[in-house]
Coordinates of C-alpha atoms in Angstrom, one line a residue:
Chain A
M1 CA -43.6 -80.1 9.1
Q2 CA -46.0 -77.6 10.7
Q3 CA -46.8 -74.7 8.4
T4 CA -46.3 -71.6 10.5
H5 CA -47.0 -68.9 8.0
V6 CA -49.1 -68.5 4.8
P7 CA -47.1 -69.2 1.6
R8 CA -47.8 -65.8 0.2
W9 CA -46.1 -66.2 -3.2
A10 CA -47.6 -69.6 -4.0
E11 CA -50.9 -68.2 -3.1
R12 CA -50.5 -65.3 -5.4
Y13 CA -49.1 -67.4 -8.3
P14 CA -50.9 -70.8 -7.9
G15 CA -50.1 -71.7 -11.5
L16 CA -46.5 -72.4 -10.6
G17 CA -47.3 -75.2 -8.1
T18 CA -45.4 -76.1 -5.0
E19 CA -44.0 -79.5 -5.8
P20 CA -40.2 -80.3 -5.7
L21 CA -38.3 -79.9 -9.0
P22 CA -36.7 -82.9 -10.8
V23 CA -32.9 -82.7 -11.1
D24 CA -32.7 -84.0 -14.7
S25 CA -32.6 -80.6 -16.3
Y26 CA -29.3 -79.9 -14.5
T27 CA -27.6 -83.2 -15.2
S28 CA -28.8 -84.4 -18.6
P29 CA -26.8 -83.7 -21.8
D30 CA -30.0 -84.5 -23.7
H31 CA -31.9 -81.8 -21.9
Y32 CA -29.0 -79.4 -22.6
A33 CA -29.3 -80.2 -26.3
L34 CA -33.0 -79.3 -26.1
E35 CA -32.1 -76.0 -24.3
Q36 CA -29.6 -75.2 -27.1
E37 CA -32.2 -75.6 -29.9
K38 CA -35.4 -74.5 -28.2
V39 CA -34.2 -71.9 -25.7
F40 CA -31.0 -70.2 -26.7
K41 CA -31.7 -70.4 -30.4
K42 CA -35.2 -69.1 -30.0
A43 CA -35.3 -66.6 -27.1
W44 CA -34.1 -63.0 -27.1
L45 CA -30.6 -62.8 -25.5
I46 CA -28.9 -59.8 -24.0
V47 CA -25.4 -59.5 -25.6
G48 CA -24.4 -55.9 -24.8
R49 CA -25.2 -52.3 -24.2
V50 CA -25.4 -49.5 -26.8
E51 CA -22.7 -47.6 -24.9
E52 CA -20.2 -50.4 -25.8
V53 CA -20.4 -49.3 -29.5
P54 CA -21.0 -45.6 -29.2
K55 CA -19.7 -44.5 -32.7
A56 CA -20.1 -45.6 -36.3
G57 CA -17.6 -48.4 -36.9
D58 CA -17.4 -49.4 -33.2
F59 CA -17.9 -53.2 -32.8
K60 CA -18.2 -55.8 -30.1
I61 CA -17.7 -59.5 -30.8
K62 CA -19.3 -61.9 -28.3
R63 CA -18.7 -65.6 -28.2
I64 CA -21.9 -67.6 -27.6
A65 CA -20.8 -71.2 -27.1
V66 CA -24.4 -72.4 -26.4
A67 CA -25.3 -71.4 -30.0
R68 CA -21.9 -72.6 -31.3
T69 CA -21.1 -69.2 -32.8
S70 CA -19.7 -65.7 -32.2
V71 CA -21.7 -62.6 -33.0
I72 CA -20.3 -59.3 -34.2
L73 CA -22.3 -56.2 -33.3
M74 CA -21.3 -53.2 -35.4
R75 CA -22.8 -49.7 -35.4
G76 CA -23.2 -48.4 -38.9
R77 CA -22.9 -44.9 -40.3
D78 CA -26.7 -44.8 -40.1
G79 CA -26.4 -45.2 -36.3
E80 CA -28.0 -48.7 -36.4
I81 CA -26.5 -51.6 -34.5
R82 CA -26.6 -54.8 -36.5
A83 CA -25.5 -58.3 -35.5
F84 CA -23.9 -60.9 -37.7
H85 CA -22.3 -64.3 -37.3
N86 CA -18.6 -63.7 -37.3
V87 CA -18.2 -66.1 -40.2
C88 CA -16.9 -65.2 -43.7
S89 CA -19.1 -66.0 -46.7
H90 CA -16.1 -67.3 -48.6
R91 CA -14.8 -70.4 -46.7
A92 CA -16.2 -69.7 -43.3
N93 CA -13.2 -68.2 -41.5
Q94 CA -13.7 -65.9 -38.6
V95 CA -14.1 -62.4 -40.2
V96 CA -12.8 -60.3 -37.3
A97 CA -10.1 -61.8 -35.0
E98 CA -11.4 -62.5 -31.5
K99 CA -9.3 -61.9 -28.4
G100 CA -11.5 -63.6 -25.8
E101 CA -15.1 -64.0 -24.8
E102 CA -15.7 -60.4 -25.6
T103 CA -13.6 -58.4 -28.1
F104 CA -14.0 -54.6 -28.6
G105 CA -12.7 -52.6 -31.5
R106 CA -13.2 -49.8 -34.0
S107 CA -13.1 -49.8 -37.7
P108 CA -12.8 -46.2 -38.9
A109 CA -14.3 -47.1 -42.3
A110 CA -17.1 -49.1 -40.5
T111 CA -16.1 -52.2 -42.5
M112 CA -15.2 -55.8 -41.5
F113 CA -12.2 -57.3 -43.3
C114 CA -11.5 -61.0 -43.3
G115 CA -7.8 -61.7 -42.6
F116 CA -7.8 -64.9 -44.6
H117 CA -8.4 -63.8 -48.2
G118 CA -9.3 -60.1 -47.7
W119 CA -13.1 -60.1 -48.3
V120 CA -14.6 -56.9 -47.0
Y121 CA -18.1 -56.3 -45.7
N122 CA -19.8 -53.0 -44.6
A123 CA -21.7 -52.5 -41.4
K124 CA -24.9 -53.6 -43.1
G125 CA -23.2 -57.0 -43.7
E126 CA -23.0 -56.4 -47.5
L127 CA -20.0 -57.9 -49.3
I128 CA -18.3 -54.9 -50.9
N129 CA -14.9 -56.2 -52.0
V130 CA -13.5 -59.5 -53.1
P131 CA -9.8 -59.7 -54.2
Q132 CA -9.5 -61.5 -57.7
E133 CA -13.3 -61.3 -58.0
Q134 CA -13.0 -62.1 -61.7
S135 CA -11.7 -65.6 -60.9
F136 CA -14.9 -66.7 -59.2
Y137 CA -17.5 -68.6 -61.3
D138 CA -20.8 -67.3 -62.7
C139 CA -22.8 -68.8 -59.8
F140 CA -21.1 -66.4 -57.4
E141 CA -23.1 -63.2 -56.7
K142 CA -21.5 -60.6 -54.5
K143 CA -24.9 -59.2 -53.5
S144 CA -26.2 -62.5 -52.1
A145 CA -22.9 -63.3 -50.3
G146 CA -23.2 -60.9 -47.4
L147 CA -22.6 -61.9 -43.7
T148 CA -25.4 -63.9 -42.1
Q149 CA -27.4 -61.5 -40.1
V150 CA -28.9 -62.2 -36.6
H151 CA -32.1 -60.4 -35.4
T152 CA -31.4 -57.5 -33.0
G153 CA -33.5 -55.4 -30.8
I154 CA -32.8 -52.7 -28.2
W155 CA -34.6 -52.3 -24.9
N156 CA -33.5 -49.4 -22.7
G157 CA -29.9 -49.5 -24.1
F158 CA -29.6 -53.3 -23.8
V159 CA -28.7 -54.9 -27.2
F160 CA -30.6 -58.2 -27.7
I161 CA -30.2 -60.8 -30.4
N162 CA -32.4 -63.6 -31.5
F163 CA -31.0 -66.6 -33.5
S164 CA -34.3 -67.8 -34.9
V165 CA -35.0 -67.2 -38.6
S166 CA -38.3 -65.6 -37.6
P167 CA -38.6 -64.9 -33.9
R168 CA -42.0 -66.0 -32.3
E169 CA -42.3 -62.5 -30.7
T170 CA -40.7 -59.2 -31.3
L171 CA -38.5 -58.0 -28.5
E172 CA -41.0 -55.3 -27.8
E173 CA -43.8 -57.9 -27.4
N174 CA -41.5 -60.1 -25.3
M175 CA -40.4 -57.2 -23.0
R176 CA -43.8 -55.4 -22.7
E177 CA -44.5 -56.2 -19.1
F178 CA -40.8 -55.9 -18.0
D179 CA -40.7 -52.5 -19.8
A180 CA -43.7 -51.2 -17.9
H181 CA -41.8 -52.0 -14.7
L182 CA -38.2 -51.1 -15.5
G183 CA -38.4 -49.1 -18.7
A184 CA -37.8 -45.8 -17.0
Y185 CA -34.6 -46.7 -15.2
P186 CA -31.7 -44.6 -16.5
F187 CA -29.1 -47.3 -17.2
H188 CA -27.4 -45.1 -19.8
D189 CA -26.5 -42.5 -17.2
I190 CA -24.6 -45.0 -15.0
T191 CA -21.6 -46.3 -16.9
Y192 CA -18.6 -46.6 -14.6
Q193 CA -18.0 -50.3 -14.9
F194 CA -16.4 -53.2 -13.1
T195 CA -16.5 -56.6 -14.9
Y196 CA -15.8 -60.1 -13.6
A197 CA -15.9 -63.4 -15.4
A198 CA -15.4 -67.0 -14.3
V199 CA -15.9 -70.4 -16.0
L200 CA -17.5 -72.8 -13.5
D201 CA -18.1 -76.5 -13.6
C202 CA -21.9 -76.4 -13.1
N203 CA -25.1 -76.3 -15.2
W204 CA -26.0 -72.7 -16.1
K205 CA -29.2 -73.0 -14.1
V206 CA -27.4 -73.9 -10.9
A207 CA -25.7 -70.5 -11.2
L208 CA -28.9 -68.7 -12.2
D209 CA -30.8 -70.3 -9.3
G210 CA -28.1 -69.3 -6.8
F211 CA -28.6 -65.7 -7.7
S212 CA -32.4 -65.8 -7.9
E213 CA -33.1 -66.3 -4.2
I214 CA -32.2 -64.4 -1.1
Y215 CA -32.8 -67.3 1.3
H216 CA -29.0 -67.8 1.3
L217 CA -28.1 -64.2 2.3
S218 CA -28.1 -64.7 6.1
H219 CA -26.1 -67.9 5.9
L220 CA -23.7 -67.9 2.9
H221 CA -22.9 -64.2 3.3
A222 CA -23.0 -64.0 7.1
R223 CA -19.3 -63.0 7.1
T224 CA -19.4 -60.3 4.4
L225 CA -23.0 -59.0 4.9
P226 CA -23.7 -59.5 8.5
G227 CA -27.4 -58.8 9.0
S228 CA -27.5 -56.4 6.1
F229 CA -30.8 -57.4 4.4
T230 CA -34.3 -58.1 5.7
E231 CA -35.6 -61.7 5.3
G232 CA -37.5 -62.5 2.2
F233 CA -38.3 -60.7 -1.0
E234 CA -40.8 -57.9 -1.4
A235 CA -42.9 -57.1 -4.5
I236 CA -42.4 -60.2 -6.5
K237 CA -44.1 -59.8 -9.9
L238 CA -44.2 -62.1 -12.8
L239 CA -43.6 -60.2 -16.0
G240 CA -44.3 -62.5 -18.9
D241 CA -41.2 -64.7 -19.4
H242 CA -39.4 -62.5 -16.9
R243 CA -39.8 -61.6 -13.3
T244 CA -38.9 -59.1 -10.6
S245 CA -38.5 -58.7 -6.9
A246 CA -37.1 -56.3 -4.3
L247 CA -34.7 -56.5 -1.4
Y248 CA -34.7 -54.2 1.6
L249 CA -31.9 -53.4 4.0
D250 CA -32.1 -54.2 7.7
T251 CA -31.8 -50.9 9.5
A252 CA -30.2 -52.6 12.5
A253 CA -27.2 -53.7 10.5
E254 CA -23.9 -52.6 11.9
F255 CA -21.1 -51.3 9.7
T256 CA -17.4 -51.9 10.2
E257 CA -15.0 -48.9 10.8
L258 CA -13.9 -48.6 7.2
Q259 CA -17.4 -49.1 5.9
K260 CA -18.6 -46.2 8.0
I261 CA -15.8 -44.0 6.6
S262 CA -16.4 -45.3 3.1
N263 CA -20.2 -44.7 3.3
S264 CA -19.5 -41.1 4.3
Y265 CA -17.6 -40.5 1.1
A266 CA -19.6 -42.7 -1.2
V267 CA -22.0 -41.2 -3.7
V268 CA -23.8 -44.5 -3.8
S269 CA -23.3 -47.9 -2.3
L270 CA -25.4 -51.0 -2.1
M271 CA -25.1 -50.9 1.7
V272 CA -26.2 -47.3 2.2
Q273 CA -29.8 -46.4 2.6
K274 CA -31.0 -44.5 -0.4
G275 CA -34.8 -44.2 -0.5
G276 CA -34.7 -44.0 -4.2
S277 CA -34.9 -40.4 -5.5
M278 CA -33.9 -41.4 -9.1
L279 CA -35.8 -44.6 -9.3
P280 CA -38.9 -44.8 -11.5
P281 CA -42.2 -44.9 -9.5
T282 CA -42.6 -48.6 -10.1
I283 CA -39.5 -49.4 -8.1
N284 CA -39.7 -49.0 -4.3
P285 CA -43.1 -47.5 -4.9
E286 CA -43.6 -46.6 -1.2
R287 CA -40.2 -44.8 -1.2
K288 CA -39.1 -46.7 1.9
A289 CA -35.8 -45.4 3.2
N290 CA -34.3 -48.9 3.5
F291 CA -34.8 -49.9 -0.1
G292 CA -31.9 -52.2 -1.1
F293 CA -32.2 -53.1 -4.7
E294 CA -34.5 -54.5 -7.4
L295 CA -33.6 -58.0 -8.6
S296 CA -35.1 -58.7 -12.0
P297 CA -34.3 -61.9 -14.0
V298 CA -34.7 -61.6 -17.8
F299 CA -35.3 -65.0 -19.4
P300 CA -33.3 -67.0 -20.0
N301 CA -29.9 -66.2 -18.6
T302 CA -29.7 -62.6 -17.3
I303 CA -30.4 -61.0 -14.0
I304 CA -30.6 -57.2 -13.9
H305 CA -30.3 -55.5 -10.5
C306 CA -30.9 -51.8 -10.0
T307 CA -31.0 -49.2 -7.2
D308 CA -30.2 -45.5 -6.8
G309 CA -27.1 -44.8 -8.8
I310 CA -25.9 -48.5 -9.1
W311 CA -27.0 -51.3 -11.4
F312 CA -25.4 -54.7 -12.1
T313 CA -26.1 -57.7 -14.1
H314 CA -25.2 -61.4 -13.9
Q315 CA -25.3 -63.5 -17.0
F316 CA -24.9 -67.2 -17.2
W317 CA -23.8 -68.5 -20.6
P318 CA -23.9 -72.2 -20.9
V319 CA -20.7 -73.8 -22.3
G320 CA -21.9 -77.4 -21.9
Y321 CA -24.4 -79.3 -19.8
N322 CA -22.2 -78.9 -16.7
R323 CA -20.2 -75.8 -17.5
V324 CA -21.0 -72.1 -17.5
L325 CA -19.4 -68.8 -18.2
W326 CA -20.6 -66.4 -15.5
E327 CA -20.2 -62.7 -16.2
G328 CA -20.9 -60.1 -13.6
K329 CA -21.0 -56.4 -14.6
Y330 CA -21.3 -53.7 -12.0
Y331 CA -22.0 -50.1 -13.0
L332 CA -22.1 -46.9 -10.9
R333 CA -22.3 -43.2 -11.6
K334 CA -19.0 -41.8 -12.6
P335 CA -17.2 -40.6 -9.4
R336 CA -16.3 -36.9 -9.5
T337 CA -13.6 -36.8 -6.9
N338 CA -10.8 -39.2 -5.8
S339 CA -12.4 -39.9 -2.5
Q340 CA -15.7 -40.8 -4.2
M341 CA -13.8 -43.1 -6.5
W342 CA -12.1 -44.8 -3.6
A343 CA -15.4 -45.3 -1.8
A344 CA -16.9 -46.8 -4.9
H345 CA -13.9 -49.2 -5.2
H346 CA -14.3 -50.1 -1.5
A347 CA -18.0 -50.8 -1.9
Q348 CA -17.2 -52.8 -5.0
T349 CA -14.7 -54.9 -3.1
I350 CA -17.4 -55.9 -0.7
T351 CA -19.6 -56.8 -3.7
R352 CA -16.8 -58.9 -5.3
N353 CA -16.4 -60.8 -2.0
V354 CA -20.1 -61.6 -1.9
W355 CA -19.9 -62.9 -5.5
L356 CA -16.9 -65.0 -4.5
E357 CA -18.9 -66.5 -1.7
D358 CA -21.7 -67.2 -4.2
A359 CA -19.2 -68.9 -6.5
G360 CA -18.2 -71.2 -3.7
T361 CA -21.5 -73.1 -3.7
L362 CA -22.1 -73.7 -7.4
E363 CA -19.6 -76.4 -8.3
S364 CA -20.3 -78.4 -5.2
T365 CA -24.1 -78.2 -6.0
Q366 CA -23.4 -79.6 -9.4
K367 CA -21.4 -82.5 -7.9
G368 CA -24.3 -83.2 -5.6
L369 CA -26.8 -83.2 -8.4
E370 CA -24.7 -85.5 -10.5
S371 CA -24.2 -87.9 -7.6
G372 CA -27.6 -89.3 -8.2
A373 CA -28.3 -89.0 -4.5
K374 CA -31.4 -86.9 -5.0
T375 CA -34.0 -87.0 -7.7
H376 CA -35.7 -83.7 -6.7
L377 CA -35.0 -80.3 -5.2
I378 CA -37.2 -78.9 -2.5
L379 CA -38.1 -75.2 -2.8
Q380 CA -39.6 -72.9 -0.2
D381 CA -41.9 -70.0 -0.9
E382 CA -39.2 -67.4 -1.1
E383 CA -37.5 -69.4 -3.9
I384 CA -40.4 -68.9 -6.2
L385 CA -38.4 -66.9 -8.8
L386 CA -36.5 -70.2 -9.5
R387 CA -39.8 -72.0 -9.9
H388 CA -41.0 -69.4 -12.4
S389 CA -37.7 -69.6 -14.3
H390 CA -38.1 -73.4 -14.7
H391 CA -41.7 -73.0 -15.6
I392 CA -40.8 -70.6 -18.5
L393 CA -38.0 -72.9 -19.5
G394 CA -40.5 -75.8 -19.8
K395 CA -42.8 -73.6 -21.9
Y396 CA -40.0 -73.0 -24.4
I397 CA -38.9 -76.7 -24.4
N398 CA -42.4 -77.9 -25.0
A399 CA -43.2 -75.3 -27.6
Chain B
M1 CA 6.6 -51.2 -13.0
P2 CA 9.7 -51.2 -10.7
D3 CA 9.3 -47.9 -8.8
T4 CA 12.1 -47.4 -6.4
D5 CA 10.9 -43.9 -5.4
S6 CA 8.8 -44.3 -2.2
R7 CA 8.3 -40.7 -1.3
L8 CA 4.8 -39.7 -0.1
P9 CA 3.3 -36.2 0.3
V10 CA 4.4 -34.0 3.2
G11 CA 2.8 -35.2 6.4
F12 CA 2.6 -38.8 5.3
E13 CA 6.3 -39.7 5.6
G14 CA 5.5 -42.2 8.4
L15 CA 3.7 -44.5 5.8
E16 CA 6.7 -44.5 3.4
P17 CA 8.0 -47.9 4.6
L18 CA 4.7 -49.5 3.3
V19 CA 5.1 -48.1 -0.2
S20 CA 7.3 -50.8 -1.8
E21 CA 5.0 -53.6 -0.7
W22 CA 1.6 -52.1 -0.8
A23 CA 1.4 -49.1 -3.2
L24 CA 0.0 -51.2 -6.0
D25 CA -1.8 -49.8 -9.0
T26 CA -4.3 -52.4 -10.0
Q27 CA -6.9 -54.4 -8.3
T28 CA -5.4 -57.7 -9.5
Q29 CA -2.0 -56.8 -8.0
R30 CA -3.6 -55.9 -4.7
E31 CA -5.7 -59.1 -4.6
I32 CA -2.6 -61.2 -5.2
K33 CA -0.7 -59.3 -2.6
R34 CA -3.4 -60.0 0.0
L35 CA -3.4 -63.7 -0.9
R36 CA 0.4 -63.9 -0.5
S37 CA 0.4 -62.1 2.8
T38 CA 0.1 -63.5 6.3
P39 CA -2.8 -62.6 8.6
E40 CA -0.3 -60.6 10.7
E41 CA 0.9 -58.7 7.6
I42 CA -2.6 -57.6 6.5
R43 CA -3.5 -56.7 10.1
G44 CA -0.2 -54.7 10.4
F45 CA -0.9 -52.8 7.2
Y46 CA -4.5 -52.1 8.2
N47 CA -3.5 -50.8 11.6
A48 CA -0.9 -48.5 10.1
V49 CA -3.1 -47.0 7.4
M50 CA -6.6 -47.1 9.0
P51 CA -5.9 -44.1 11.4
R52 CA -4.8 -42.0 8.4
I53 CA -7.5 -42.9 5.8
R54 CA -9.6 -39.7 6.2
D55 CA -6.4 -37.6 5.9
I56 CA -5.4 -39.5 2.8
L57 CA -8.7 -39.0 1.1
D58 CA -8.7 -35.3 1.9
E59 CA -5.2 -35.0 0.6
V60 CA -5.9 -36.7 -2.8
D61 CA -9.1 -34.7 -3.1
R62 CA -6.9 -31.6 -3.7
F63 CA -6.5 -32.9 -7.2
P64 CA -8.9 -34.0 -10.0
I65 CA -9.2 -37.7 -10.8
G66 CA -6.3 -38.8 -13.0
E67 CA -4.1 -35.8 -12.2
L68 CA -2.3 -36.9 -9.0
P69 CA 1.4 -36.1 -8.7
E70 CA 3.5 -39.3 -8.2
P71 CA 3.8 -39.1 -4.4
H72 CA 0.0 -38.6 -4.2
A73 CA -0.6 -41.5 -6.6
R74 CA 1.5 -43.8 -4.3
L75 CA -0.4 -42.5 -1.2
F76 CA -3.8 -43.2 -3.0
A77 CA -2.6 -46.7 -4.0
L78 CA -2.1 -47.4 -0.2
A79 CA -5.8 -46.4 0.3
F80 CA -6.9 -48.9 -2.4
S81 CA -4.9 -51.6 -0.7
L82 CA -6.6 -50.8 2.6
A83 CA -10.0 -51.3 0.9
E84 CA -8.7 -54.6 -0.5
V85 CA -7.7 -56.0 2.9
A86 CA -10.2 -54.3 5.2
P87 CA -13.0 -56.9 4.9
N88 CA -10.5 -59.6 5.8
V89 CA -9.4 -57.8 8.9
E90 CA -12.7 -56.4 10.0
L91 CA -15.1 -59.2 9.0
Y92 CA -13.1 -62.4 8.5
G93 CA -10.9 -62.5 11.6
G94 CA -7.7 -61.8 9.7
D95 CA -8.2 -64.7 7.3
I96 CA -6.4 -63.7 4.0
Q97 CA -9.0 -65.6 1.9
V98 CA -12.6 -64.6 1.2
T99 CA -13.8 -68.1 0.8
H100 CA -12.3 -71.5 1.4
N101 CA -14.0 -73.5 -1.3
F102 CA -13.4 -71.3 -4.4
D103 CA -10.0 -70.2 -5.7
E104 CA -10.5 -66.5 -6.3
R105 CA -7.8 -66.4 -8.9
R106 CA -10.3 -68.1 -11.1
F107 CA -12.4 -65.0 -10.9
D108 CA -11.1 -62.9 -13.8
A109 CA -11.5 -59.1 -13.2
R110 CA -11.6 -57.7 -16.7
H111 CA -11.0 -54.3 -15.2
G112 CA -8.3 -55.8 -12.9
D113 CA -5.2 -54.6 -14.8
H114 CA -6.4 -51.0 -15.0
P115 CA -4.5 -48.5 -12.7
S116 CA -7.2 -47.7 -10.1
P117 CA -5.9 -44.3 -9.0
K118 CA -6.5 -43.0 -12.6
G119 CA -10.2 -44.1 -12.5
L120 CA -11.6 -46.8 -14.7
A121 CA -12.3 -46.0 -18.4
A122 CA -16.1 -45.7 -18.7
R123 CA -17.3 -47.9 -21.5

């Protein structure tokens, strides 16, 4: 085919290549086993926000199927958030009962109590009480029978964990370039939250890829977002293992009747031009009035998006080689009036519909990949974020 | 929550016939209602409420979030239902579904059972 424009991103990042991607990493159980051991048990993973466990004794339990475990995050009396496998040291029962993929709770005494035989741990994971302790043998030592701790780190209020015994890099080292770009965004100020989750029959990277390009916007979302965004990313930057990009709104987009009304009440909306008064200078640096949002994938399985007064994340948690738990979390500044709150819900309904349209492609893509009809996927220049994601994945797998 | 009282604030009596079907507290209830309606029903609801939406928002703004009297909470719930069906009427030609190849009931709104007119709990 005739090349009609310069492939600007491939030119800027020649190390990523331009060749088609093999499909095996989406369809092979063996590749998935490698990802489990070499990616999800080695990389820093976002499992929560500090606001989810605001006070001493507050906890969150998150199931992490890809690592075959659940992790309990508890804030201690010292203010520190620590992470432990939710597994009792006695006979490996779940310590704190789980109610689903994410369980939230509070222990006024900041302790964890196993419902099976009553072993009690403090928020540092130390075993502090064992019923009938005198009946255990001499080889049992309470002080070495604490919960199994998992490394934690906090970046801008995001709680990360790392399952390796000794992580190759500290979180600070791993996030250095990302931090220089997004470290000043005030996530903690924007906490009014909508959360969606769905389990989809596709490889986790099919879902991650689907949300990592905007080539699809004018086709897949033609009904819900008619002409809303300009074509192509701006400001793609590779940030170590991570990456970022920006979307701009098409100023010619026409709003529906209710959208116009909703926009007039909304404090913030993804569809309203914002300019970016509260954004750090690294985001929308030219302060263009039609800034849409920053889209920033954090390796391996999270995408953080932020704009003026709204941020949202997508996370893709593998459940198997062809199954994924997708969690979408959407946050905006707390509305102050009923009409602002209604406008926020209206804008969020539009976002939900966009996400539903996204969901519609993922399972059929997996079926296509598994059909064996194609050995490779063809990517265009605007899909370079996917290419970088696969590149970093390869780095971890070959490490 | 079977609520047989369908009174709305003074000035909004004309919308009272919509209350029993459409004054739904939670996003999940409103989504299910949309999916169980016909294109004519969502269009009829949209046409009835759309001309009053600014009046409704001005009326509920007389009270702080979470402190609406019952008739106002019902009126506000109608506004939320309008937000739920509006994209289908305005953008999808009256189609009750968002997409034809994904069953949206598989998409679990973890906030979906929270009464919207009270505001979501910030976590």
